[in-house]
Coordinates of C-alpha atoms and ligand atoms in Angstrom, one line a residue:
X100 CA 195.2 -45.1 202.0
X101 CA 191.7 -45.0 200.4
X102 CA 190.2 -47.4 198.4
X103 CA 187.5 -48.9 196.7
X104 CA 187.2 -52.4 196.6
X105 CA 184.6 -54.4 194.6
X106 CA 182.7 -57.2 195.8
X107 CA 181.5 -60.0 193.9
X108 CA 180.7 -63.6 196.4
X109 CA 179.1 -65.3 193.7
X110 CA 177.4 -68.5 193.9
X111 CA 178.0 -71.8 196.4
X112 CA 180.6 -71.1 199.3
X113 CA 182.0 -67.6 197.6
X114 CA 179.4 -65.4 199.9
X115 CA 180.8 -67.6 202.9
X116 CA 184.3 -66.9 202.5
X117 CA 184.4 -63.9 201.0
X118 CA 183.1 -62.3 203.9
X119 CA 186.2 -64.2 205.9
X120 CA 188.6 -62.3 203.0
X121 CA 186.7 -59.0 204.4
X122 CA 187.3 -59.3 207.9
X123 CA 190.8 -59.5 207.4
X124 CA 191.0 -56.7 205.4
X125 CA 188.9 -54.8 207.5
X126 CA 191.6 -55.6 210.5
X127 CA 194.4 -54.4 208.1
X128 CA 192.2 -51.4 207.8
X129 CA 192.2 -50.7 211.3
X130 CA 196.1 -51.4 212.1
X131 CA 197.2 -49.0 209.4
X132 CA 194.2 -46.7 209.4
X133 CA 193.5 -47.4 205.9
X134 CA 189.9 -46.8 204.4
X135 CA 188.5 -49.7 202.3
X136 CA 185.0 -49.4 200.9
X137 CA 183.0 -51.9 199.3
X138 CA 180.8 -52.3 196.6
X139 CA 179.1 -55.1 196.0
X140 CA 178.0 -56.5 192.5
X141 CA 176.1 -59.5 191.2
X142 CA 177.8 -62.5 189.0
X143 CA 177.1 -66.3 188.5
X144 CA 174.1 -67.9 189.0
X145 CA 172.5 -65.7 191.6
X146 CA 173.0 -63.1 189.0
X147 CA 171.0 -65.6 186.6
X148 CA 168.4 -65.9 188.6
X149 CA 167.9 -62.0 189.9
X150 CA 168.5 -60.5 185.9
X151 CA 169.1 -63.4 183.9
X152 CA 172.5 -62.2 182.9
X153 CA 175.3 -63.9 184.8
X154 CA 177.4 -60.9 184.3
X155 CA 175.0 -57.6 184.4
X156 CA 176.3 -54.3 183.2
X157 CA 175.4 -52.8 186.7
X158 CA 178.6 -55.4 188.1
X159 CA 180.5 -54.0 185.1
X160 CA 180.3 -50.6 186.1
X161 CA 180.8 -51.2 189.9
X162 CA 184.4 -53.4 188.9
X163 CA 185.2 -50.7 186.2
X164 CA 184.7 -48.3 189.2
X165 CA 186.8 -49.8 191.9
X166 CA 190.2 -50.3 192.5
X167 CA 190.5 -53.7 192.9
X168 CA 188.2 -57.1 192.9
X169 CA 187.3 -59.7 195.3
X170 CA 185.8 -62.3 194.0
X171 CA 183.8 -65.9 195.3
X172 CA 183.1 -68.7 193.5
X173 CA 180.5 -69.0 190.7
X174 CA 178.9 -72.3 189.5
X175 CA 175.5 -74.2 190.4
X176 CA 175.1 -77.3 190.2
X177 CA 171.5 -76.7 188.3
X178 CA 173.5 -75.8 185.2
X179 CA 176.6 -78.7 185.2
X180 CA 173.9 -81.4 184.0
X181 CA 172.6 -79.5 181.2
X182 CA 174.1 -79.1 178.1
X183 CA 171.1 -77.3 176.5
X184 CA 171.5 -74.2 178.8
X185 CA 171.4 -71.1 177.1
X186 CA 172.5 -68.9 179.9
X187 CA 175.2 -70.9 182.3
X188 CA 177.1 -69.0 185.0
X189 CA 180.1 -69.5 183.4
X190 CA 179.6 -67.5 180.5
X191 CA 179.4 -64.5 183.6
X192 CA 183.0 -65.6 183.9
X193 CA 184.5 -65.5 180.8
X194 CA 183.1 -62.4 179.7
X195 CA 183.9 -60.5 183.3
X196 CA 187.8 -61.4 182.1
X197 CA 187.3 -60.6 178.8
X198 CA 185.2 -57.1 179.6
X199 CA 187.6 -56.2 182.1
X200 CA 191.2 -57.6 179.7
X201 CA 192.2 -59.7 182.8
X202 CA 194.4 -61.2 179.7
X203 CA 196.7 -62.8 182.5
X204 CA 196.0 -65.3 185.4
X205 CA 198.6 -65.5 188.3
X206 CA 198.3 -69.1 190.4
X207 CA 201.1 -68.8 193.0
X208 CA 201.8 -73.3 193.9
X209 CA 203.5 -73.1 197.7
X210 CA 203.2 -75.5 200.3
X211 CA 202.9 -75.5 204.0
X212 CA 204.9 -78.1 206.7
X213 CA 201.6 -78.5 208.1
X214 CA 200.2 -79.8 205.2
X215 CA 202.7 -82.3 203.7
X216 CA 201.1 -85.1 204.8
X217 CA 197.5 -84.0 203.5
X218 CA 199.0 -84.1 199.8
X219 CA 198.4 -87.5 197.5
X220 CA 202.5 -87.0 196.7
X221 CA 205.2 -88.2 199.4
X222 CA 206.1 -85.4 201.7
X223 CA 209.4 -85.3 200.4
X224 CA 208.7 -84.6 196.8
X225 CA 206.2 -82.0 198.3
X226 CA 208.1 -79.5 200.6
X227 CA 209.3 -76.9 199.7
X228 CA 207.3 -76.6 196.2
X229 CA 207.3 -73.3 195.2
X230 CA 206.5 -71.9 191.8
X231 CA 203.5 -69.7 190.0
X232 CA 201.4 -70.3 187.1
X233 CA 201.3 -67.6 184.1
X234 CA 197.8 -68.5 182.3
X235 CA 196.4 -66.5 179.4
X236 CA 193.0 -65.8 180.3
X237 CA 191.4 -64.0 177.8
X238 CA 191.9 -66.0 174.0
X239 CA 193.1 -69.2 172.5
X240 CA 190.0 -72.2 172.5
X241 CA 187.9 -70.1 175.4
X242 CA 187.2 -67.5 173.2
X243 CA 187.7 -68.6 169.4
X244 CA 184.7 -69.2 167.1
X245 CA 182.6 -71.8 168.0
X246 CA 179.9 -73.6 166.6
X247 CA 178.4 -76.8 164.8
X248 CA 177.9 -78.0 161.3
X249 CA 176.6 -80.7 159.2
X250 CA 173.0 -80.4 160.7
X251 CA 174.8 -80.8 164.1
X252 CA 176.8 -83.7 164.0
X253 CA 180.3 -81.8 164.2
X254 CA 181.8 -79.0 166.3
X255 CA 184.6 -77.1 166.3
X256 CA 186.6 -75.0 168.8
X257 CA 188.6 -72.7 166.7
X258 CA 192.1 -71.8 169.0
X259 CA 193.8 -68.5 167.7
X260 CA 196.6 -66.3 169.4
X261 CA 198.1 -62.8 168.3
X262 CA 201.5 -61.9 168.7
X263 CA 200.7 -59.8 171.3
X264 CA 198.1 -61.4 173.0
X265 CA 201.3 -63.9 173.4
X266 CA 204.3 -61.1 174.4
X267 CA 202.1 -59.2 177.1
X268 CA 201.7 -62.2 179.4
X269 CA 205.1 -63.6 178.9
X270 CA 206.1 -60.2 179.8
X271 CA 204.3 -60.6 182.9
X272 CA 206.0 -63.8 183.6
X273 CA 209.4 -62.6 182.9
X274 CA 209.3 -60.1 185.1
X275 CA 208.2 -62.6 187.8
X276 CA 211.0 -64.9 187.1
X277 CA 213.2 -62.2 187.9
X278 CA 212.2 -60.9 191.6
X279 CA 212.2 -65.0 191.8
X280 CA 214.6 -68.2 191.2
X281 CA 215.0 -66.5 187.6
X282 CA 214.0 -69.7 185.9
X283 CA 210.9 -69.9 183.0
X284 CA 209.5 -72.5 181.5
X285 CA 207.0 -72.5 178.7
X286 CA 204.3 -74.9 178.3
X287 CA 203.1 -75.4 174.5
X288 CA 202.6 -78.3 172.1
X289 CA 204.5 -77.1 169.5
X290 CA 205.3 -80.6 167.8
X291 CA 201.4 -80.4 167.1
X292 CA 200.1 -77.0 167.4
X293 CA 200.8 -74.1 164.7
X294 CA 199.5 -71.9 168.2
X295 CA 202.5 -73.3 170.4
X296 CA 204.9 -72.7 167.8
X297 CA 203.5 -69.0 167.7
X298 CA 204.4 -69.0 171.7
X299 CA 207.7 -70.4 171.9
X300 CA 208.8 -68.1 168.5
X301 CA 207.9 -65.1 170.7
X302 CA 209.4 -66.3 173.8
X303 CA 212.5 -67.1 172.4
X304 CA 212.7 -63.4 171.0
X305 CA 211.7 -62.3 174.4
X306 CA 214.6 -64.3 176.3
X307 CA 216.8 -62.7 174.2
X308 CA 216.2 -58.9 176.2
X309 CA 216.0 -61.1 179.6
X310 CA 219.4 -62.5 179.4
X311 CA 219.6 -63.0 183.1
X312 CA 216.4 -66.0 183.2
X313 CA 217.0 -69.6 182.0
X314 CA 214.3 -70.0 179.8
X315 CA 213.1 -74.0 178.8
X316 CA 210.4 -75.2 176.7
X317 CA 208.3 -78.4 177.9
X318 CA 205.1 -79.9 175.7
X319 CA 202.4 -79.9 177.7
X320 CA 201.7 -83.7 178.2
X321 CA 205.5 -84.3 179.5
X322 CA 205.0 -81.0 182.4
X323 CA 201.7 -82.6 183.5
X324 CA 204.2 -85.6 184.7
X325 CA 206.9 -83.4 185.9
X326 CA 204.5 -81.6 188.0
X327 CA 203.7 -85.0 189.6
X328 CA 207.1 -86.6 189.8
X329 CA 209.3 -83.4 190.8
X330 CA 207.3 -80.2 191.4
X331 CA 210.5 -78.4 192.7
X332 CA 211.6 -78.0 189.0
X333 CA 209.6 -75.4 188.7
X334 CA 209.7 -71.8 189.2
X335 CA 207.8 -69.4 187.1
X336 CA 205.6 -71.7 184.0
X337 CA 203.6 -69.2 181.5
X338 CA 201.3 -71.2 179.1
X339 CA 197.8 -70.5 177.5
X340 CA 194.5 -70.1 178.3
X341 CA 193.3 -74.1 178.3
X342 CA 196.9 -75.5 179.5
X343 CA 197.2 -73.2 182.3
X344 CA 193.3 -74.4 183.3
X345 CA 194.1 -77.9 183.4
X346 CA 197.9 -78.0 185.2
X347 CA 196.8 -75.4 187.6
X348 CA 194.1 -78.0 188.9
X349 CA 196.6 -80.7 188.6
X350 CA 199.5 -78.2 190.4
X351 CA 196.6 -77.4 193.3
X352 CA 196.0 -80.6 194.5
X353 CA 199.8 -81.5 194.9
X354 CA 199.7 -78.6 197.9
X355 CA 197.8 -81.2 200.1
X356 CA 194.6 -77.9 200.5
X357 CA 192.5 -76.5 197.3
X358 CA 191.0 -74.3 200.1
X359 CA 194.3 -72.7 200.6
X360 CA 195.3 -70.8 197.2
X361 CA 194.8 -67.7 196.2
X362 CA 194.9 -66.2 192.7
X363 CA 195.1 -62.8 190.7
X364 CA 193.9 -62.0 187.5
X365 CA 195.6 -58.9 186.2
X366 CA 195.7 -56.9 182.6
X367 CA 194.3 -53.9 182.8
X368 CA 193.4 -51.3 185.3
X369 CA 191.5 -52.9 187.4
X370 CA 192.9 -56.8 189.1
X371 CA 190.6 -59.2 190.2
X372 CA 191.3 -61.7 192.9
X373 CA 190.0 -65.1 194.0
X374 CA 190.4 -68.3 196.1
X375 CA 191.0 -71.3 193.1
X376 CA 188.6 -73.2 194.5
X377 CA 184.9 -73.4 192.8
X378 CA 181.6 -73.0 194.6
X379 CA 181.7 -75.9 196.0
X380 CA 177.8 -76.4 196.4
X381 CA 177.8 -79.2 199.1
X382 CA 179.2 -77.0 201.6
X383 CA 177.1 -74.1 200.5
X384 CA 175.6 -71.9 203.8
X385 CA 177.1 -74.9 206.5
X386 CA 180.5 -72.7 207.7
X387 CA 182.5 -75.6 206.7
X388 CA 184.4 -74.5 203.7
X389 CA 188.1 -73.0 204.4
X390 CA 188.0 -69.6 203.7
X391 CA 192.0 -69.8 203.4
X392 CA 192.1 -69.3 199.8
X393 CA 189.7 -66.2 200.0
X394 CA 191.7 -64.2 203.0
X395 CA 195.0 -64.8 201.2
X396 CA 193.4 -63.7 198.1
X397 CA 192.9 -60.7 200.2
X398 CA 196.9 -60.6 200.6
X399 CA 197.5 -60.9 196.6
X400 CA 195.3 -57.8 196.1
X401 CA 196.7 -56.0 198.7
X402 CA 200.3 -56.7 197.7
X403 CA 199.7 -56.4 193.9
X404 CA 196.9 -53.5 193.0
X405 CA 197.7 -51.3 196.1
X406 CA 201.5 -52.0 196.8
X407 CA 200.6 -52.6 200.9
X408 CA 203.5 -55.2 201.1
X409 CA 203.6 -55.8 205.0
X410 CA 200.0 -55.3 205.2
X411 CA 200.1 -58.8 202.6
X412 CA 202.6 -60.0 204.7
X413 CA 200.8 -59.7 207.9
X414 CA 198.2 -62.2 206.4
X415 CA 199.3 -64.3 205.4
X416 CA 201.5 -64.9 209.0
X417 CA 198.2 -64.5 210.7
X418 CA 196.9 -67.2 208.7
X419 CA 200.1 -69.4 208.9
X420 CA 200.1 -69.0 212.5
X421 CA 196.5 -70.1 212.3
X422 CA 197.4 -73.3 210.5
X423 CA 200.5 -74.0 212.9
X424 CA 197.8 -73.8 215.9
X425 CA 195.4 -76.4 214.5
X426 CA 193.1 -73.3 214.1
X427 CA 192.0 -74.8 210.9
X428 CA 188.4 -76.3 208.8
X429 CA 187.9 -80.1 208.6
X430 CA 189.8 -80.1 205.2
X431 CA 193.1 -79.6 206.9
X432 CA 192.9 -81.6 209.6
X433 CA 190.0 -84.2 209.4
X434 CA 187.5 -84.1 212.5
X435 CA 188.4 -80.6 213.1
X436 CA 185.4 -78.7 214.7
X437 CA 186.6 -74.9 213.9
X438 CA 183.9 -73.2 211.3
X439 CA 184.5 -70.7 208.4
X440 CA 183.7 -67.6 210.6
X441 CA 185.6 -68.7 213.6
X442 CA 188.4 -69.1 211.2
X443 CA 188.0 -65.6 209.5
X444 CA 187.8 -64.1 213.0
X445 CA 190.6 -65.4 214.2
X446 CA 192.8 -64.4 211.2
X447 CA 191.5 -61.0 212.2
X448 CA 191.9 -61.1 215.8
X449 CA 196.0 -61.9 214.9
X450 CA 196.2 -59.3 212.6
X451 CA 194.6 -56.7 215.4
X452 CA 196.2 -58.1 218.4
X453 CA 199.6 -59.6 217.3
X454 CA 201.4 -57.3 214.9
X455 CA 204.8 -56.9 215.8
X456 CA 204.8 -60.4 217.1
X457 CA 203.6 -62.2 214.1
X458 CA 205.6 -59.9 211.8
X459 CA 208.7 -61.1 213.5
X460 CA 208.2 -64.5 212.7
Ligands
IPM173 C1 189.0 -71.7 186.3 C2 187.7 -72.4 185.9 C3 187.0 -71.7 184.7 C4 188.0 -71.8 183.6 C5 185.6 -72.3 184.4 C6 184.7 -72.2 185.6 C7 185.1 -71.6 183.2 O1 187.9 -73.7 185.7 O2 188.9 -70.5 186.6 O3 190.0 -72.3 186.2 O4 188.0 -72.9 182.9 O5 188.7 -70.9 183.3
MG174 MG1 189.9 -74.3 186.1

């Protein structure tokens, strides 16, 4: 298979482990004698800084002309203490989503034995999680009209949804729920919002053509305790754009590793993957950061925008196998010595060397 992939590290840690993500796929490459090539593009704060456009059309045109998207981190902290900004990296963001109608936002939750003591939540309430995340991406509060009045002294975020912005990632998520535990849960505010009410109208018609998932509906304030007292309830959750952002932070943390989760943004042609975590500026150039959540990214796109479902597979084992071994960054274990490269070249060196053997596991 031949394919071109697009390249965007971004700010902080993202150059650091994307080039991790690469390795692996460039040992996937080998094994199956694929071709991947790679373009790479400017966003974020370096992008700032060399056009003064976090998002420049010349990265447009290189994602608009790939296959898939890997993508860093974006964020400096130059920008986080000033509100008066005109330009801010994360404006970069948004827009790539909108630009590109990544309208949906995949955040698979699992946990690894290794790691159940790393998580603030008991062990036991902790194995065995296993659910994804469904988050609009592309309307609601992020992209409604904005602005201030009375000479400044209010604001207002105005929150909108379509119909069909609504149906085409609930669609998404039923069809999730069915390759999984067939179980969906909405998240809403619908005894407050005229928005949520909107969702849960058009996921009820939907449930009715997906007989086969249980479908439930849980306010937004009541899943972030749920989440925390008895994350196994879940399986699939779809919700919208600012929801989704603030339980799939909460919903990271309970896996004991941010640095270990991938995600997918998907809509259109063209899907765009990423680790979850930010830039993470204090690690920025030292090989510290775990470049976990970037190689596995690597899986998702592999597995979802070229169909290479062993070649996922093989991975994500390589990287398991790493995390068995203690072959991990300081986050996992504290103390540990192992760098970002020496991690991505390990994963690689499994993938090349160990095939059969890891596959097997
Ligand atoms: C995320 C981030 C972004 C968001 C920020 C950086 C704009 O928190 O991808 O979850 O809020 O969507
Ligand atoms: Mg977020």
């Amino acid at each position: 298979m031949k394919k071109n992939i697009a390249i965007l590290k971004g700010d902080g840690i993202g150059p650091e482990v994307t080039e991790q993500a690469i390795k692996a796929l460039n040992a996937i490459a080998e094994v199956y004698g694929h071709t991947f090539n790679y373009t790479e593009g400017l966003i974020g704060a370096i992008a700032i800084d060399a056009t003064g456009n976090p998002f420049p059309e010349a990265t447009f045109n290189v994602c608009q002309n790939a296959d898939a998207i890997l993508f860093g981190a974006i964020g400096h902290p130059k920008y986080d203490n000033d509100p008066s900004a005109k330009v801010r990296p994360e404006q970069g963001l948004l827009k790539m989503r909108k630009d590109l109608g990544l309208f949906c936002n995949i955040r698979p939750i699992n946990t690894y034995k290794v790691l159940a003591n790393s998580s603030p939540l008991r062990a036991d309430l902790v194995e065995g999680v296993d659910f994804t995340v469904f988050r609009e991406l592309t309307g609601g509060i992020y992209f409604g009209e904005k602005g201030r009045k009375d000479g400044g002294n209010t604001a207002f975020d105005n929150c909108q949804y379509t119909r069909e912005e609504i149906s085409r990632v609930c669609i998404l998520a039923f069809e999730s729920a069915r390759i999984r535990r067939k179980k969906l849960t909405l998240v809403d505010k619908a005894n407050v919002l005229e928005t949520s009410r909107l969702w849960r109208e058009v996921v009820k018609e939907l449930a009715v053509k997906y007989a086969d998932i249980a479908v439930d509906y849980m306010f937004v304030d009541n899943a972030a305790m749920k989440i925390i007292q008895n994350p196994k309830y879940f399986d699939v959750i779809v919700t919208e754009n600012m929801f989704g952002d603030i339980i799939t932070d909460e919903a990271s943390v309970i896996t004991g590793s941010l640095g270990m989760l991938p995600s997918a943004s998907i809509g259109s042609k063209v899907g765009l993957y990423e680790p979850i975590h930010g830039s993470y500026p204090e690690a920025t150039g030292l090989n510290i950061a775990n470049p976990n959540g970037s190689i596995l990214s690597a899986a998702m796109l592999l597995e979802m925008s070229f169909g290479l479902i062993e070649e996922a597979a093989l991975i994500r084992k390589a990287v398991e196998d790493c995390l068995n071994s203690g072959v991990v960054t300081s986050d996992i274990i504290k103390g540990s010595k192992y760098t970002t490269t020496q991690i991505g070249d390990k994963v690689a060196e499994l993938i090349k060397t160990k095939k059969k053997e890891l596959l097997a596991m």
